[in-house]
Backbone as JSON, one array per atom type, in Angstrom:
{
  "sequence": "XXXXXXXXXXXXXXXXXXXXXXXXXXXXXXXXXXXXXXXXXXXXXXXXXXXXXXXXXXXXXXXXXXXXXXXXXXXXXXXXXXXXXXXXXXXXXXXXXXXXXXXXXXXXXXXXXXXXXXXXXXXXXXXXXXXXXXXXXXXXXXXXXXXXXXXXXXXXXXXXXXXXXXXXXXXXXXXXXXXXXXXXXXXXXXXXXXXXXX",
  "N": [[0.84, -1.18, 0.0], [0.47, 2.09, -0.92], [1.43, 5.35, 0.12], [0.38, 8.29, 1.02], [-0.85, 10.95, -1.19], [-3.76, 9.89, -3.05], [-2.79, 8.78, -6.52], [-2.62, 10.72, -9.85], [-2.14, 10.21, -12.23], [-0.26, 7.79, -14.1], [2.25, 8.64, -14.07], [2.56, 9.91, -11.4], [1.6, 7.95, -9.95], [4.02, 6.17, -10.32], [6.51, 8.13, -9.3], [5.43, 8.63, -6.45], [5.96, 5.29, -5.63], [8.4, 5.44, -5.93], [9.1, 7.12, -4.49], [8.26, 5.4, -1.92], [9.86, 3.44, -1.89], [12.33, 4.67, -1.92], [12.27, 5.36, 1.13], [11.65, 2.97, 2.31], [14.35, 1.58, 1.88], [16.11, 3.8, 3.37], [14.69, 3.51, 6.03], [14.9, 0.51, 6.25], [17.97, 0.37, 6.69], [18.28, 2.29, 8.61], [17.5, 0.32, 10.62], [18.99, -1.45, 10.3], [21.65, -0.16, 11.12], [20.55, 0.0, 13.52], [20.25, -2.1, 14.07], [22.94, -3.74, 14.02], [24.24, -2.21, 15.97], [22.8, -2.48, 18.36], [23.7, -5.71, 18.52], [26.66, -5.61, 18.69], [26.45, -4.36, 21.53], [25.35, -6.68, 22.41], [27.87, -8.51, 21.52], [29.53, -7.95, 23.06], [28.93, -7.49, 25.67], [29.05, -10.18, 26.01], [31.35, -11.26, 25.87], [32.13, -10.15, 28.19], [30.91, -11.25, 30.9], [31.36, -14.12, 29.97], [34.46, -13.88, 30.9], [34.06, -13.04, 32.96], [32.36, -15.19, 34.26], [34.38, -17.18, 34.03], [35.75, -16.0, 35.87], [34.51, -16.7, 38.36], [34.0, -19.24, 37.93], [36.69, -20.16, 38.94], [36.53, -19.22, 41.63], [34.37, -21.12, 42.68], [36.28, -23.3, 42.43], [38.39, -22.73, 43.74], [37.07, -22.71, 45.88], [36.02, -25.18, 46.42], [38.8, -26.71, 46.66], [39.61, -25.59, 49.11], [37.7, -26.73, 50.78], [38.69, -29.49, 51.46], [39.88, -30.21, 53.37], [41.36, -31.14, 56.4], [41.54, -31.76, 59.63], [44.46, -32.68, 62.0], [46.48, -33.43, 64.15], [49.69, -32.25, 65.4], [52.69, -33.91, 66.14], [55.47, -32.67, 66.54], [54.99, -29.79, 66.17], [53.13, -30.0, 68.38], [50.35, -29.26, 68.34], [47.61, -28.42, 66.75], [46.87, -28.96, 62.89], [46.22, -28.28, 60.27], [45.27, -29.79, 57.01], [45.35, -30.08, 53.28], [44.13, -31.6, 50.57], [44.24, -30.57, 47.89], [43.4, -29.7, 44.27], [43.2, -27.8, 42.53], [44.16, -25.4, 43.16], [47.26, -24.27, 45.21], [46.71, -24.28, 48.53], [48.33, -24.23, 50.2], [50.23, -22.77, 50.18], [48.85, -20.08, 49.56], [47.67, -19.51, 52.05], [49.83, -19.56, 53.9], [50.77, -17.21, 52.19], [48.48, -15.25, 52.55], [47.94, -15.14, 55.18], [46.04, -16.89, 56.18], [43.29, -17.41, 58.34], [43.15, -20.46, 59.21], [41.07, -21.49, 60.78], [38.77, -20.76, 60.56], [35.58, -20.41, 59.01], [35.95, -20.8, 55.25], [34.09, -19.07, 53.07], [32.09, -19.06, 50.23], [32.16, -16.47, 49.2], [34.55, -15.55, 50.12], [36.24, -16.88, 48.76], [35.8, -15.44, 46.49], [36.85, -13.11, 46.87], [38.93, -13.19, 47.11], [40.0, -14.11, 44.57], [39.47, -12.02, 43.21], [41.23, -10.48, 44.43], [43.45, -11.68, 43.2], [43.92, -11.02, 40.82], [44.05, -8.17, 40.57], [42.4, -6.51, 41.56], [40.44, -4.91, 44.21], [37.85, -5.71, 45.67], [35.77, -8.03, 45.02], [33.15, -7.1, 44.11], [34.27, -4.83, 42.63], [35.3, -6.18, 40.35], [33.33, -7.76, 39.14], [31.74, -5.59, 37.98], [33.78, -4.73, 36.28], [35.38, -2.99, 33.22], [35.86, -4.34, 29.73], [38.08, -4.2, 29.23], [39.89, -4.24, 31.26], [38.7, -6.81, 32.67], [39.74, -8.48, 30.54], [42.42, -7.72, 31.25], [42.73, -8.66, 33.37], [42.38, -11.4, 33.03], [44.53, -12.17, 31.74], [46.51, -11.9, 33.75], [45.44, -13.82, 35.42], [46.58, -16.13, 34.18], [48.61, -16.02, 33.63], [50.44, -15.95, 35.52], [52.25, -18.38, 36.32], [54.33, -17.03, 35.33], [54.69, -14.08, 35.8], [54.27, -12.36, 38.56], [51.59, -10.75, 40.51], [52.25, -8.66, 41.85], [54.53, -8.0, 40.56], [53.49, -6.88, 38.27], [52.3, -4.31, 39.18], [54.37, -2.7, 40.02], [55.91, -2.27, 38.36], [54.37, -1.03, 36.23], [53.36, 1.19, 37.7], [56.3, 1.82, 37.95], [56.73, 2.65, 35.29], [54.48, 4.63, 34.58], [55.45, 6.46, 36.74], [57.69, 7.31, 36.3], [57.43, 8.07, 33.68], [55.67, 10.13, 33.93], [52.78, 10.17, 33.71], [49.38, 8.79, 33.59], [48.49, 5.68, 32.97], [45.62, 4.33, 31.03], [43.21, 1.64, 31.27], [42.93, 0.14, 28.61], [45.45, 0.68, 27.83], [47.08, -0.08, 30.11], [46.5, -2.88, 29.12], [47.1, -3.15, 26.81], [49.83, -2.56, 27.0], [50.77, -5.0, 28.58], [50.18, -7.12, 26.85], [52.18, -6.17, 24.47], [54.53, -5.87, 26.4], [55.12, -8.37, 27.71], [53.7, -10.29, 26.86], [54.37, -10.8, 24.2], [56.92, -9.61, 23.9], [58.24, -11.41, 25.97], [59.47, -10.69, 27.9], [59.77, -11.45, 31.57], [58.91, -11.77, 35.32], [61.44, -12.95, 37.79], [61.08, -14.28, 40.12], [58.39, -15.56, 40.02], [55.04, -15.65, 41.97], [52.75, -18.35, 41.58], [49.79, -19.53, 42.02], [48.36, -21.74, 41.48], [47.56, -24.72, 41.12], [47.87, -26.07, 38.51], [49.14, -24.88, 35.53]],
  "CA": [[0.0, 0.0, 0.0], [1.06, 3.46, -1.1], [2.09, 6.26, 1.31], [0.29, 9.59, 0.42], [-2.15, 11.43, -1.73], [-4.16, 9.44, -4.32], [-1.79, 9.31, -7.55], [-3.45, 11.24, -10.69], [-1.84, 9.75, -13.45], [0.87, 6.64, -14.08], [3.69, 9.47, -13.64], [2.28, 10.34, -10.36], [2.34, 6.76, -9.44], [5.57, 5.79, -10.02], [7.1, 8.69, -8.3], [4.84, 7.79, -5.1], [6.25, 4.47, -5.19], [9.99, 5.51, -6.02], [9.49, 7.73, -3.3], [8.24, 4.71, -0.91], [11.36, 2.73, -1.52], [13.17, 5.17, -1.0], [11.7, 5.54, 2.27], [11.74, 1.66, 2.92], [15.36, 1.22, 2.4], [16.57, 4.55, 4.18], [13.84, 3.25, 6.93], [15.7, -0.93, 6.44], [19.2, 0.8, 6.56], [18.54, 2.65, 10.61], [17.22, -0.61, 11.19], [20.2, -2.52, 10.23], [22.17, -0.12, 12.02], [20.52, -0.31, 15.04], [20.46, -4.07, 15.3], [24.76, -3.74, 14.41], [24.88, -1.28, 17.4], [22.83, -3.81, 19.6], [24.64, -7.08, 18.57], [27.84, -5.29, 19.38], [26.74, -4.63, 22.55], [25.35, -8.27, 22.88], [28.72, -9.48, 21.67], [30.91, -7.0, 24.59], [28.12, -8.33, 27.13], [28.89, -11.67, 26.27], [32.32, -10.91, 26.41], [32.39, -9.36, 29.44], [30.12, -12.54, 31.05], [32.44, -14.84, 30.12], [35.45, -13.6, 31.48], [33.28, -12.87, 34.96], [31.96, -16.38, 34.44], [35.46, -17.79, 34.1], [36.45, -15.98, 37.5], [33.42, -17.13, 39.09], [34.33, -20.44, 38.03], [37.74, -19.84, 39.75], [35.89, -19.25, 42.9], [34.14, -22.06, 43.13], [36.94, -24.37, 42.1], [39.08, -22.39, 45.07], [36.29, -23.38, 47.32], [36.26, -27.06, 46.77], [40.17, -27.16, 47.49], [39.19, -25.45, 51.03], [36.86, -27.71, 51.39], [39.29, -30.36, 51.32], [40.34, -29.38, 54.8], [41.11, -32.15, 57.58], [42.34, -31.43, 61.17], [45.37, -33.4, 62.49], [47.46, -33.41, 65.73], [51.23, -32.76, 64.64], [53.2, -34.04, 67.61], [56.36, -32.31, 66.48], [54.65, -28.83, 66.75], [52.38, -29.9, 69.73], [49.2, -28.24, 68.08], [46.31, -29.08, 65.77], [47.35, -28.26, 62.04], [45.5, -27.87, 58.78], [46.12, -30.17, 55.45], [44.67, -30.12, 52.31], [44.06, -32.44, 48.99], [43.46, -29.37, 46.69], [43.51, -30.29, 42.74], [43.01, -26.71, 41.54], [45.29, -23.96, 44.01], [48.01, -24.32, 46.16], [45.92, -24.08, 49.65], [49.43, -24.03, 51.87], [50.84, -21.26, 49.72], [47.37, -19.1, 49.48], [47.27, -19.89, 53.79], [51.07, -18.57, 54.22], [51.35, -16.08, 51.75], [47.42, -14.32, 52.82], [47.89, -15.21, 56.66], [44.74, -16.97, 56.6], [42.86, -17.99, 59.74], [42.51, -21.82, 58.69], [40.2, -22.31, 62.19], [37.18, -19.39, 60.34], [35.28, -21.05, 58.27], [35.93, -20.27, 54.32], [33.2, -19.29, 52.33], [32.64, -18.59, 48.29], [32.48, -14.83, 49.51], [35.99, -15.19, 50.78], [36.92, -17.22, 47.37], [35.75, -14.57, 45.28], [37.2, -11.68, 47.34], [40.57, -13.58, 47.24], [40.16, -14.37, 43.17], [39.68, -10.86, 42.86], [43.08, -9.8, 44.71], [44.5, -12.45, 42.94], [43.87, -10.14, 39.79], [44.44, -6.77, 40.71], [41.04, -5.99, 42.51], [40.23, -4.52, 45.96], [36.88, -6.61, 46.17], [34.55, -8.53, 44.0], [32.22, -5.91, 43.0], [34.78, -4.42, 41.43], [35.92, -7.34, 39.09], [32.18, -7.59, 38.01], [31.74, -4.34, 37.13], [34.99, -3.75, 35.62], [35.13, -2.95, 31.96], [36.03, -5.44, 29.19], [40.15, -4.28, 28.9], [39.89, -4.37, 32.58], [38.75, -8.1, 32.76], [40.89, -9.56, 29.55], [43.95, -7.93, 31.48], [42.7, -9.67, 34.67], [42.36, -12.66, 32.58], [45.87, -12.46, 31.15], [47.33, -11.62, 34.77], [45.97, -15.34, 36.22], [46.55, -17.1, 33.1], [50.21, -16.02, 33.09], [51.06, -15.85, 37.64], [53.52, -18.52, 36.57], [55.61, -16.15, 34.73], [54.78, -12.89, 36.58], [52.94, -11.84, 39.73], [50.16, -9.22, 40.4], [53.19, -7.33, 42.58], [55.42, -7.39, 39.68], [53.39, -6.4, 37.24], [51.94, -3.16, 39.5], [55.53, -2.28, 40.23], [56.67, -1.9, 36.32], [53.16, -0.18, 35.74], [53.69, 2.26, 39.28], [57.45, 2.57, 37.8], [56.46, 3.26, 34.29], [53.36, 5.9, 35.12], [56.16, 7.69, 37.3], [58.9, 7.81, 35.16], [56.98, 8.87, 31.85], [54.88, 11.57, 34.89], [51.28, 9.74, 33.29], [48.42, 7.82, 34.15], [47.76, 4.83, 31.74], [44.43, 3.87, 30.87], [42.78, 0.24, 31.19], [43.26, -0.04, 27.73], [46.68, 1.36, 28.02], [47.73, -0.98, 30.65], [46.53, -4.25, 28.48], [48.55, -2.85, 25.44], [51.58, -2.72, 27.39], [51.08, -6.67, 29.12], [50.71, -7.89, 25.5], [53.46, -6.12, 24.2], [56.04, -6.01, 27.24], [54.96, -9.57, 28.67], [53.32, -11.39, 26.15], [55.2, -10.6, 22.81], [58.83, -9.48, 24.43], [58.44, -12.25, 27.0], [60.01, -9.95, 29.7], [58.69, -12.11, 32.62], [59.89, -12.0, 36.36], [62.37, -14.4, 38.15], [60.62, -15.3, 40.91], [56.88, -15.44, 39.81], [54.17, -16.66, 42.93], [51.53, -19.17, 40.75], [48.83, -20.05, 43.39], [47.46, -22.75, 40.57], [48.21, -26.26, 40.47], [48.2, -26.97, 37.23], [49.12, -24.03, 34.76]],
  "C": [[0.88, 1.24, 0.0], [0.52, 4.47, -0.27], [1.43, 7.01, 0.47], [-0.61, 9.84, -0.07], [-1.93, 10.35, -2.72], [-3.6, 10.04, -5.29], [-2.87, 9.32, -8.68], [-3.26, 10.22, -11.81], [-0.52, 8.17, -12.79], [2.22, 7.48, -13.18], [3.66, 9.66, -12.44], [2.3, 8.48, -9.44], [3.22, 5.74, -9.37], [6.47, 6.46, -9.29], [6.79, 8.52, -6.61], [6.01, 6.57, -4.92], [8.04, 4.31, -4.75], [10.02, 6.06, -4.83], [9.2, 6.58, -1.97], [9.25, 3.69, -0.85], [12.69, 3.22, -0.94], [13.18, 5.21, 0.46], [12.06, 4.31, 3.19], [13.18, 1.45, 3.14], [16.57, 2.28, 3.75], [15.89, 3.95, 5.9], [15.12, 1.63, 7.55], [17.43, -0.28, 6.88], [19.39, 1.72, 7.9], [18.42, 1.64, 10.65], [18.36, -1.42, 11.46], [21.74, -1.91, 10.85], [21.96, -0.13, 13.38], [20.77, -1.52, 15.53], [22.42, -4.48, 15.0], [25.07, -3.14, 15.69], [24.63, -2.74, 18.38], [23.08, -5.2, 19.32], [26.22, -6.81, 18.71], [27.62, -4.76, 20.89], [26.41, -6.26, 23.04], [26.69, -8.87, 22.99], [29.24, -9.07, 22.59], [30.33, -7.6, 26.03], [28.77, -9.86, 27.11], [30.39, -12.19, 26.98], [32.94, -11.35, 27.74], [31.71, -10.87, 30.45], [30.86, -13.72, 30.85], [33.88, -14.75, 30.57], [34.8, -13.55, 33.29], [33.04, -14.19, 35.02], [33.04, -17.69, 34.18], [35.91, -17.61, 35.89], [35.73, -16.75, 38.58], [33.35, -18.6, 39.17], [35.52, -21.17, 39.24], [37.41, -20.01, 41.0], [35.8, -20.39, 43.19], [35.42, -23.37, 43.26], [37.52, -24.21, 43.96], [38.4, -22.99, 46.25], [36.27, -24.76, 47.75], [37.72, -27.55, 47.34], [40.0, -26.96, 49.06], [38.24, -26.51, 51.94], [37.04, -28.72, 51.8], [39.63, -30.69, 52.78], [40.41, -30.82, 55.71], [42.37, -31.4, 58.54], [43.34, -32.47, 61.56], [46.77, -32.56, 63.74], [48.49, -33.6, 65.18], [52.33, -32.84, 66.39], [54.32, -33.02, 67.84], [55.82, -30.29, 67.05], [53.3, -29.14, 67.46], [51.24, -29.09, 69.6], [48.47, -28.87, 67.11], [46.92, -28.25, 64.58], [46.39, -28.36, 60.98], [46.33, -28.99, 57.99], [45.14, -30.72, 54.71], [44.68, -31.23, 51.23], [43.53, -31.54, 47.74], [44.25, -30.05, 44.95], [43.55, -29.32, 42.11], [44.15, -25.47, 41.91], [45.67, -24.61, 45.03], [47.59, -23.67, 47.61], [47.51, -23.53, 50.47], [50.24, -22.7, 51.3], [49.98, -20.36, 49.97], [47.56, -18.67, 51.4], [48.52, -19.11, 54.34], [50.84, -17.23, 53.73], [50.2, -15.03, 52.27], [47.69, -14.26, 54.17], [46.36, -15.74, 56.68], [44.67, -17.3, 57.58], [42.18, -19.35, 59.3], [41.1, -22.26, 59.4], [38.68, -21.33, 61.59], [36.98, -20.66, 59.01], [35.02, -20.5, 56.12], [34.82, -20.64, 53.0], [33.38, -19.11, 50.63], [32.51, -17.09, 48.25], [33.86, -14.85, 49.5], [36.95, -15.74, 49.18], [37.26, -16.21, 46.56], [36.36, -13.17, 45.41], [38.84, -12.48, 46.86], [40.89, -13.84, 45.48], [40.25, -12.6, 42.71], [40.64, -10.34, 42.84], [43.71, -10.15, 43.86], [45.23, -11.36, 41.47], [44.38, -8.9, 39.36], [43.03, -6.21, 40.98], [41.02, -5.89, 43.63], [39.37, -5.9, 45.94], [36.26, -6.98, 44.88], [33.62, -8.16, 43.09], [33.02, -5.13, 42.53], [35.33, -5.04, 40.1], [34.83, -7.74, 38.34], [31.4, -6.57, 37.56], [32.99, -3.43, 36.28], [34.72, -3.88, 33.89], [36.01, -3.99, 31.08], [37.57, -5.04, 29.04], [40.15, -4.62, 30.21], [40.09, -6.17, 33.06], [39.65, -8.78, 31.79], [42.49, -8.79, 30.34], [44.0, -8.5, 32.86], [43.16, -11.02, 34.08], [43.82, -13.5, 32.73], [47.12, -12.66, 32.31], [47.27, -12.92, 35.35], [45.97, -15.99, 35.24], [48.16, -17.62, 32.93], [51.13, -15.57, 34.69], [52.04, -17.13, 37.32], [54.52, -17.84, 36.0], [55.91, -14.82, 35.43], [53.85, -12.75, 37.44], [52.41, -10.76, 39.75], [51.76, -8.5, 40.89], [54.16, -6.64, 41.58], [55.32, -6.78, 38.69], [52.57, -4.48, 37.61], [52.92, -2.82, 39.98], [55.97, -1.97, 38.9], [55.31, -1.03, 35.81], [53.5, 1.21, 36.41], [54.98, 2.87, 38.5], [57.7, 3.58, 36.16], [55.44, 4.74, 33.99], [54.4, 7.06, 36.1], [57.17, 8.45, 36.37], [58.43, 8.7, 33.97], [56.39, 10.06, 32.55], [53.34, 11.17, 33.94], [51.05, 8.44, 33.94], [47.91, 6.95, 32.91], [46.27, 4.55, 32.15], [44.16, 2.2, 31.0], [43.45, -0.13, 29.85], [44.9, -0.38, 27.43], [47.44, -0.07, 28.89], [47.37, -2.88, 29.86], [47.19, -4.47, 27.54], [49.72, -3.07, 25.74], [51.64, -4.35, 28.03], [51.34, -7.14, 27.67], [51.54, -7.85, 24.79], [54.18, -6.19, 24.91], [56.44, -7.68, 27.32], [54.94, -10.45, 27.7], [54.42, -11.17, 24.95], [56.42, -10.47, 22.9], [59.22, -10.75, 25.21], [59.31, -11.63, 28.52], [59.11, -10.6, 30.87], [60.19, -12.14, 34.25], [60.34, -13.36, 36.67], [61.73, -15.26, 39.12], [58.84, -15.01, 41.27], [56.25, -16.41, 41.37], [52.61, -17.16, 42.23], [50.82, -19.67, 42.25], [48.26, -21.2, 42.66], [48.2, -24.1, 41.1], [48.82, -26.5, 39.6], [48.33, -24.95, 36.45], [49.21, -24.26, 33.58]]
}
């Protein structure tokens, strides 16, 4: 059905119609950019969702090693001790190097706060609201803790941001892991991997 005043003649209704294609594809052509806009944010959501739903995995795994947990009487130190059967993270490293309190009971709060650190996050809600360079350079940071640690890699960031007198960006700081770290291989000497298996 044609758009407009009743056409007089043929001439009058072919221009009508030229003019309603025009119309249709300028009309099909927002359309098809709006649904590019929102399937690029679908894909950044999904993104973003899978990297959170990797850490989140993390968590839980962390939790089942804690869970592992049995009490034993060590005669030599004359006290009740902690020991684990973990398959995923090094429980007796995590327990030294945090100072945990083995005797509190560890929840998947405490997992996910501690997966966060592991990263370069204060707390939790900031690792699932961080933005997508944010999480792929979390990613890249526990993917690659046997080559370099969180300390070493916010010490060469800290020493680089002073030296140059700037503040890198998220972005900024994932550009420089992939080129310093990943692509140069500049990696520290004495990396701390909390994983098992890497």
């Amino acid at each position: 059905m044609l758009i407009g005043k009743p056409a007089h003649s043929c001439k009058d209704f072919i221009n009508q119609y030229l003019d309603n294609i025009t119309f249709d594809q300028d009309y099909y052509r927002n359309r098809l950019r709006v649904h590019h806009k929102i399937m690029r944010l679908v894909n950044q959501k999904d993104y973003i969702m899978n990297h959170i739903n990797f850490f989140k995995r993390q968590a839980k795994n962390l939790l089942k090693d804690f869970k592992t947990k049995e009490k034993y009487y060590d005669e030599v130190a004359d006290c009740d001790l902690h020991r684990y059967n973990p398959f995923f993270f090094d429980i007796d490293n995590i327990v030294v190097t945090y100072d945990l309190d083995e005797d509190k009971n560890f929840t998947l709060m405490n997992a996910q706060h501690f997966i966060s650190q592991l990263v370069g996050f204060k707390k939790w809600n900031e690792l699932i609201k961080a933005s997508e360079s944010e999480l792929e350079l979390a990613k890249l940071l526990f993917d690659n803790q046997h080559k370099l640690s969180l300390d070493d890699w916010e010490w060469y960031i800290s020493e680089a941001e002073y030296k140059n007198n700037i503040t890198f960006s998220s972005v900024d700081r994932l550009e420089i892991f992939k080129m310093v770290f990943l692509k140069d291989g500049n990696f520290a000497t004495m990396p701390n991997d909390f994983r098992l298996t890497s």
